[in-house]
């Protein structure tokens, strides 16, 4: 009986874990972005700060913004950013891309999902 109760607790615990995809909220992501990312990243094409601009980042080639200061690690990564790659990078940038100079991570999975939902709304402007 005790054993069954313990199993039930484990199962209930598992099903109540927050699911990153259902917690996506671009508006919350924009607020998080302003406080945690905007000091180093503009969302306007052509405006690089300490980090590259992030207009059109979803689907963009990694390390590819003209005039941005990239580490060799990111410049030579050779992949493009999709939601999953961004989630992995933001969870722990230096673990995802060894040698990257970006060291600001977002440990909370819900916050990451919100930020990625916001990043998906950023379109690259023609210029
Ligand atoms: C202290 C400055 C700083 C902060 C804060 C910062 N970044 Fe960065 N970010 C950088 C730098 C510098 C790079 C380039 C890293 C490299 O070349 O290794 C970068 C690279 C990136 C890239 C890859 C861009 C590309 O063109 O491949 C993404 C995506 C990114 N940052 C997202 C974020 C997000 C989202 C946040 C907020 C949670 C954030 N960054 C916070 C400095 C920062």
PDB file of C-alpha atoms and ligand atoms in Angstrom:
ATOM      1  CA  UNK A   1       0.000   0.000   0.000  1.00  0.00           C
ATOM      2  CA  UNK A   2       2.756   2.431   0.977  1.00  0.00           C
ATOM      3  CA  UNK A   3       4.618   1.461  -2.177  1.00  0.00           C
ATOM      4  CA  UNK A   4       1.593   2.180  -4.373  1.00  0.00           C
ATOM      5  CA  UNK A   5       1.170   5.601  -2.780  1.00  0.00           C
ATOM      6  CA  UNK A   6       4.808   6.433  -3.454  1.00  0.00           C
ATOM      7  CA  UNK A   7       4.472   5.416  -7.100  1.00  0.00           C
ATOM      8  CA  UNK A   8       1.366   7.548  -7.438  1.00  0.00           C
ATOM      9  CA  UNK A   9       3.217  10.562  -5.995  1.00  0.00           C
ATOM     10  CA  UNK A  10       6.018  10.140  -8.476  1.00  0.00           C
ATOM     11  CA  UNK A  11       3.552   9.942 -11.350  1.00  0.00           C
ATOM     12  CA  UNK A  12       1.625  13.004 -10.217  1.00  0.00           C
ATOM     13  CA  UNK A  13       4.902  14.862  -9.757  1.00  0.00           C
ATOM     14  CA  UNK A  14       5.937  14.017 -13.297  1.00  0.00           C
ATOM     15  CA  UNK A  15       2.707  15.155 -14.923  1.00  0.00           C
ATOM     16  CA  UNK A  16       2.723  18.517 -13.126  1.00  0.00           C
ATOM     17  CA  UNK A  17       6.183  19.547 -14.328  1.00  0.00           C
ATOM     18  CA  UNK A  18       5.903  22.736 -16.385  1.00  0.00           C
ATOM     19  CA  UNK A  19       6.074  22.038 -20.090  1.00  0.00           C
ATOM     20  CA  UNK A  20       8.271  24.581 -21.910  1.00  0.00           C
ATOM     21  CA  UNK A  21       6.112  24.594 -25.031  1.00  0.00           C
ATOM     22  CA  UNK A  22       2.864  25.350 -23.206  1.00  0.00           C
ATOM     23  CA  UNK A  23       4.451  28.162 -21.193  1.00  0.00           C
ATOM     24  CA  UNK A  24       5.508  30.155 -24.237  1.00  0.00           C
ATOM     25  CA  UNK A  25       4.546  33.785 -24.015  1.00  0.00           C
ATOM     26  CA  UNK A  26       6.159  36.317 -26.308  1.00  0.00           C
ATOM     27  CA  UNK A  27       4.996  39.284 -24.208  1.00  0.00           C
ATOM     28  CA  UNK A  28       6.655  37.889 -21.094  1.00  0.00           C
ATOM     29  CA  UNK A  29       9.653  37.051 -23.252  1.00  0.00           C
ATOM     30  CA  UNK A  30       9.929  40.643 -24.415  1.00  0.00           C
ATOM     31  CA  UNK A  31      10.022  41.850 -20.809  1.00  0.00           C
ATOM     32  CA  UNK A  32      12.705  39.296 -19.952  1.00  0.00           C
ATOM     33  CA  UNK A  33      14.644  40.275 -23.072  1.00  0.00           C
ATOM     34  CA  UNK A  34      14.599  43.961 -22.115  1.00  0.00           C
ATOM     35  CA  UNK A  35      15.976  43.282 -18.674  1.00  0.00           C
ATOM     36  CA  UNK A  36      18.453  40.501 -19.484  1.00  0.00           C
ATOM     37  CA  UNK A  37      19.533  40.803 -23.109  1.00  0.00           C
ATOM     38  CA  UNK A  38      18.891  44.292 -24.500  1.00  0.00           C
ATOM     39  CA  UNK A  39      21.995  45.839 -22.914  1.00  0.00           C
ATOM     40  CA  UNK A  40      24.087  43.781 -25.332  1.00  0.00           C
ATOM     41  CA  UNK A  41      21.622  43.001 -28.152  1.00  0.00           C
ATOM     42  CA  UNK A  42      19.543  45.290 -30.349  1.00  0.00           C
ATOM     43  CA  UNK A  43      16.579  43.841 -32.234  1.00  0.00           C
ATOM     44  CA  UNK A  44      17.141  46.249 -35.161  1.00  0.00           C
ATOM     45  CA  UNK A  45      19.009  44.986 -38.205  1.00  0.00           C
ATOM     46  CA  UNK A  46      22.410  46.612 -38.549  1.00  0.00           C
ATOM     47  CA  UNK A  47      22.682  47.756 -34.900  1.00  0.00           C
ATOM     48  CA  UNK A  48      25.360  45.760 -33.151  1.00  0.00           C
ATOM     49  CA  UNK A  49      26.176  46.372 -29.512  1.00  0.00           C
ATOM     50  CA  UNK A  50      28.521  44.191 -27.471  1.00  0.00           C
ATOM     51  CA  UNK A  51      26.624  41.338 -29.132  1.00  0.00           C
ATOM     52  CA  UNK A  52      25.174  41.065 -32.651  1.00  0.00           C
ATOM     53  CA  UNK A  53      21.670  42.342 -33.423  1.00  0.00           C
ATOM     54  CA  UNK A  54      19.009  39.651 -33.136  1.00  0.00           C
ATOM     55  CA  UNK A  55      16.558  40.690 -35.875  1.00  0.00           C
ATOM     56  CA  UNK A  56      15.514  37.529 -37.691  1.00  0.00           C
ATOM     57  CA  UNK A  57      17.613  35.359 -35.352  1.00  0.00           C
ATOM     58  CA  UNK A  58      15.331  32.320 -35.699  1.00  0.00           C
ATOM     59  CA  UNK A  59      16.416  30.658 -38.927  1.00  0.00           C
ATOM     60  CA  UNK A  60      19.537  32.824 -39.170  1.00  0.00           C
ATOM     61  CA  UNK A  61      23.012  31.332 -39.626  1.00  0.00           C
ATOM     62  CA  UNK A  62      25.011  31.424 -36.367  1.00  0.00           C
ATOM     63  CA  UNK A  63      27.834  33.954 -36.203  1.00  0.00           C
ATOM     64  CA  UNK A  64      26.860  35.606 -39.473  1.00  0.00           C
ATOM     65  CA  UNK A  65      26.058  39.268 -38.755  1.00  0.00           C
ATOM     66  CA  UNK A  66      28.218  41.631 -40.759  1.00  0.00           C
ATOM     67  CA  UNK A  67      30.404  43.809 -38.505  1.00  0.00           C
ATOM     68  CA  UNK A  68      29.570  42.009 -35.240  1.00  0.00           C
ATOM     69  CA  UNK A  69      32.371  40.933 -32.936  1.00  0.00           C
ATOM     70  CA  UNK A  70      32.159  37.146 -32.752  1.00  0.00           C
ATOM     71  CA  UNK A  71      34.337  34.539 -31.126  1.00  0.00           C
ATOM     72  CA  UNK A  72      35.876  32.080 -33.611  1.00  0.00           C
ATOM     73  CA  UNK A  73      33.726  29.414 -31.893  1.00  0.00           C
ATOM     74  CA  UNK A  74      30.440  31.034 -32.868  1.00  0.00           C
ATOM     75  CA  UNK A  75      31.609  32.292 -36.239  1.00  0.00           C
ATOM     76  CA  UNK A  76      32.645  28.765 -37.212  1.00  0.00           C
ATOM     77  CA  UNK A  77      29.673  26.955 -35.694  1.00  0.00           C
ATOM     78  CA  UNK A  78      28.185  26.295 -39.117  1.00  0.00           C
ATOM     79  CA  UNK A  79      24.561  25.820 -38.071  1.00  0.00           C
ATOM     80  CA  UNK A  80      21.524  28.043 -38.071  1.00  0.00           C
ATOM     81  CA  UNK A  81      19.419  28.929 -35.048  1.00  0.00           C
ATOM     82  CA  UNK A  82      16.102  27.190 -34.566  1.00  0.00           C
ATOM     83  CA  UNK A  83      14.043  27.174 -31.373  1.00  0.00           C
ATOM     84  CA  UNK A  84      15.774  24.072 -30.031  1.00  0.00           C
ATOM     85  CA  UNK A  85      19.293  25.321 -30.681  1.00  0.00           C
ATOM     86  CA  UNK A  86      18.435  28.653 -29.065  1.00  0.00           C
ATOM     87  CA  UNK A  87      16.980  26.888 -26.037  1.00  0.00           C
ATOM     88  CA  UNK A  88      20.138  24.813 -25.644  1.00  0.00           C
ATOM     89  CA  UNK A  89      22.415  27.831 -26.117  1.00  0.00           C
ATOM     90  CA  UNK A  90      20.523  30.016 -23.650  1.00  0.00           C
ATOM     91  CA  UNK A  91      20.369  27.260 -21.027  1.00  0.00           C
ATOM     92  CA  UNK A  92      24.162  27.315 -20.795  1.00  0.00           C
ATOM     93  CA  UNK A  93      25.939  29.189 -23.592  1.00  0.00           C
ATOM     94  CA  UNK A  94      29.436  27.970 -22.793  1.00  0.00           C
ATOM     95  CA  UNK A  95      28.366  24.347 -22.575  1.00  0.00           C
ATOM     96  CA  UNK A  96      26.445  24.558 -25.863  1.00  0.00           C
ATOM     97  CA  UNK A  97      29.171  26.422 -27.776  1.00  0.00           C
ATOM     98  CA  UNK A  98      32.578  25.943 -26.226  1.00  0.00           C
ATOM     99  CA  UNK A  99      34.620  29.117 -26.517  1.00  0.00           C
ATOM    100  CA  UNK A 100      31.695  31.512 -26.910  1.00  0.00           C
ATOM    101  CA  UNK A 101      32.141  34.922 -25.326  1.00  0.00           C
ATOM    102  CA  UNK A 102      28.472  35.105 -24.361  1.00  0.00           C
ATOM    103  CA  UNK A 103      28.226  33.925 -20.797  1.00  0.00           C
ATOM    104  CA  UNK A 104      24.719  35.062 -19.855  1.00  0.00           C
ATOM    105  CA  UNK A 105      22.519  32.003 -19.426  1.00  0.00           C
ATOM    106  CA  UNK A 106      18.819  31.641 -18.656  1.00  0.00           C
ATOM    107  CA  UNK A 107      18.594  28.646 -16.302  1.00  0.00           C
ATOM    108  CA  UNK A 108      14.791  28.679 -15.985  1.00  0.00           C
ATOM    109  CA  UNK A 109      13.171  26.619 -18.777  1.00  0.00           C
ATOM    110  CA  UNK A 110       9.930  28.627 -18.702  1.00  0.00           C
ATOM    111  CA  UNK A 111      11.825  31.913 -19.024  1.00  0.00           C
ATOM    112  CA  UNK A 112      13.799  30.466 -21.932  1.00  0.00           C
ATOM    113  CA  UNK A 113      10.637  29.354 -23.707  1.00  0.00           C
ATOM    114  CA  UNK A 114       9.189  32.856 -23.296  1.00  0.00           C
ATOM    115  CA  UNK A 115      12.367  34.489 -24.606  1.00  0.00           C
ATOM    116  CA  UNK A 116      12.517  32.147 -27.612  1.00  0.00           C
ATOM    117  CA  UNK A 117       8.811  32.845 -28.297  1.00  0.00           C
ATOM    118  CA  UNK A 118       9.709  36.546 -28.366  1.00  0.00           C
ATOM    119  CA  UNK A 119      12.765  35.972 -30.571  1.00  0.00           C
ATOM    120  CA  UNK A 120      10.497  34.180 -33.060  1.00  0.00           C
ATOM    121  CA  UNK A 121       8.547  37.433 -33.511  1.00  0.00           C
ATOM    122  CA  UNK A 122      11.663  39.384 -34.582  1.00  0.00           C
ATOM    123  CA  UNK A 123      11.736  39.669 -38.332  1.00  0.00           C
ATOM    124  CA  UNK A 124      14.823  40.665 -40.244  1.00  0.00           C
ATOM    125  CA  UNK A 125      14.294  44.006 -41.971  1.00  0.00           C
ATOM    126  CA  UNK A 126      15.597  44.498 -45.469  1.00  0.00           C
ATOM    127  CA  UNK A 127      18.466  46.940 -45.497  1.00  0.00           C
TER     128      UNK A 127
HETATM  129  C1  LIG B   1      26.953  40.926 -21.605  1.00  0.00           C
HETATM  130  C2  LIG B   1      26.483  40.998 -22.967  1.00  0.00           C
HETATM  131  C3  LIG B   1      25.428  39.987 -23.410  1.00  0.00           C
HETATM  132  C4  LIG B   1      24.214  39.716 -22.834  1.00  0.00           C
HETATM  133  C5  LIG B   1      23.619  40.312 -21.563  1.00  0.00           C
HETATM  134  C6  LIG B   1      23.566  38.750 -23.704  1.00  0.00           C
HETATM  135  N1  LIG B   1      24.369  38.451 -24.763  1.00  0.00           N
HETATM  136 FE1  LIG B   1      23.887  37.225 -26.338  1.00  0.00          FE
HETATM  137  N2  LIG B   1      25.736  37.515 -27.116  1.00  0.00           N
HETATM  138  C7  LIG B   1      26.704  38.352 -26.595  1.00  0.00           C
HETATM  139  C8  LIG B   1      27.909  38.235 -27.377  1.00  0.00           C
HETATM  140  C9  LIG B   1      29.223  38.975 -27.144  1.00  0.00           C
HETATM  141  C10 LIG B   1      27.625  37.302 -28.395  1.00  0.00           C
HETATM  142  C11 LIG B   1      28.602  36.759 -29.432  1.00  0.00           C
HETATM  143  C12 LIG B   1      29.226  35.529 -28.769  1.00  0.00           C
HETATM  144  C13 LIG B   1      30.308  34.860 -29.549  1.00  0.00           C
HETATM  145  O1  LIG B   1      30.679  35.346 -30.616  1.00  0.00           O
HETATM  146  O2  LIG B   1      30.819  33.835 -29.050  1.00  0.00           O
HETATM  147  C14 LIG B   1      26.242  36.886 -28.204  1.00  0.00           C
HETATM  148  C15 LIG B   1      25.577  35.985 -29.044  1.00  0.00           C
HETATM  149  C16 LIG B   1      24.238  35.676 -28.946  1.00  0.00           C
HETATM  150  C17 LIG B   1      23.502  34.879 -29.889  1.00  0.00           C
HETATM  151  C18 LIG B   1      24.047  34.277 -31.183  1.00  0.00           C
HETATM  152  C19 LIG B   1      23.905  35.330 -32.279  1.00  0.00           C
HETATM  153  C20 LIG B   1      24.398  34.935 -33.650  1.00  0.00           C
HETATM  154  O3  LIG B   1      24.408  35.816 -34.536  1.00  0.00           O
HETATM  155  O4  LIG B   1      24.784  33.769 -33.882  1.00  0.00           O
HETATM  156  C21 LIG B   1      22.231  34.805 -29.428  1.00  0.00           C
HETATM  157  C22 LIG B   1      21.081  34.061 -30.079  1.00  0.00           C
HETATM  158  C23 LIG B   1      22.170  35.549 -28.195  1.00  0.00           C
HETATM  159  N3  LIG B   1      23.411  36.069 -27.932  1.00  0.00           N
HETATM  160  C24 LIG B   1      21.038  35.690 -27.438  1.00  0.00           C
HETATM  161  C25 LIG B   1      21.004  36.353 -26.206  1.00  0.00           C
HETATM  162  C26 LIG B   1      19.830  36.426 -25.370  1.00  0.00           C
HETATM  163  C27 LIG B   1      18.474  35.863 -25.717  1.00  0.00           C
HETATM  164  C28 LIG B   1      20.201  37.105 -24.239  1.00  0.00           C
HETATM  165  C29 LIG B   1      19.371  37.388 -23.001  1.00  0.00           C
HETATM  166  C30 LIG B   1      18.928  36.229 -22.265  1.00  0.00           C
HETATM  167  C31 LIG B   1      21.589  37.482 -24.393  1.00  0.00           C
HETATM  168  N4  LIG B   1      22.038  36.999 -25.593  1.00  0.00           N
HETATM  169  C32 LIG B   1      22.322  38.218 -23.467  1.00  0.00           C
HETATM  170  C33 LIG B   1      26.580  39.180 -25.506  1.00  0.00           C
HETATM  171  C34 LIG B   1      25.520  39.179 -24.623  1.00  0.00           C
END
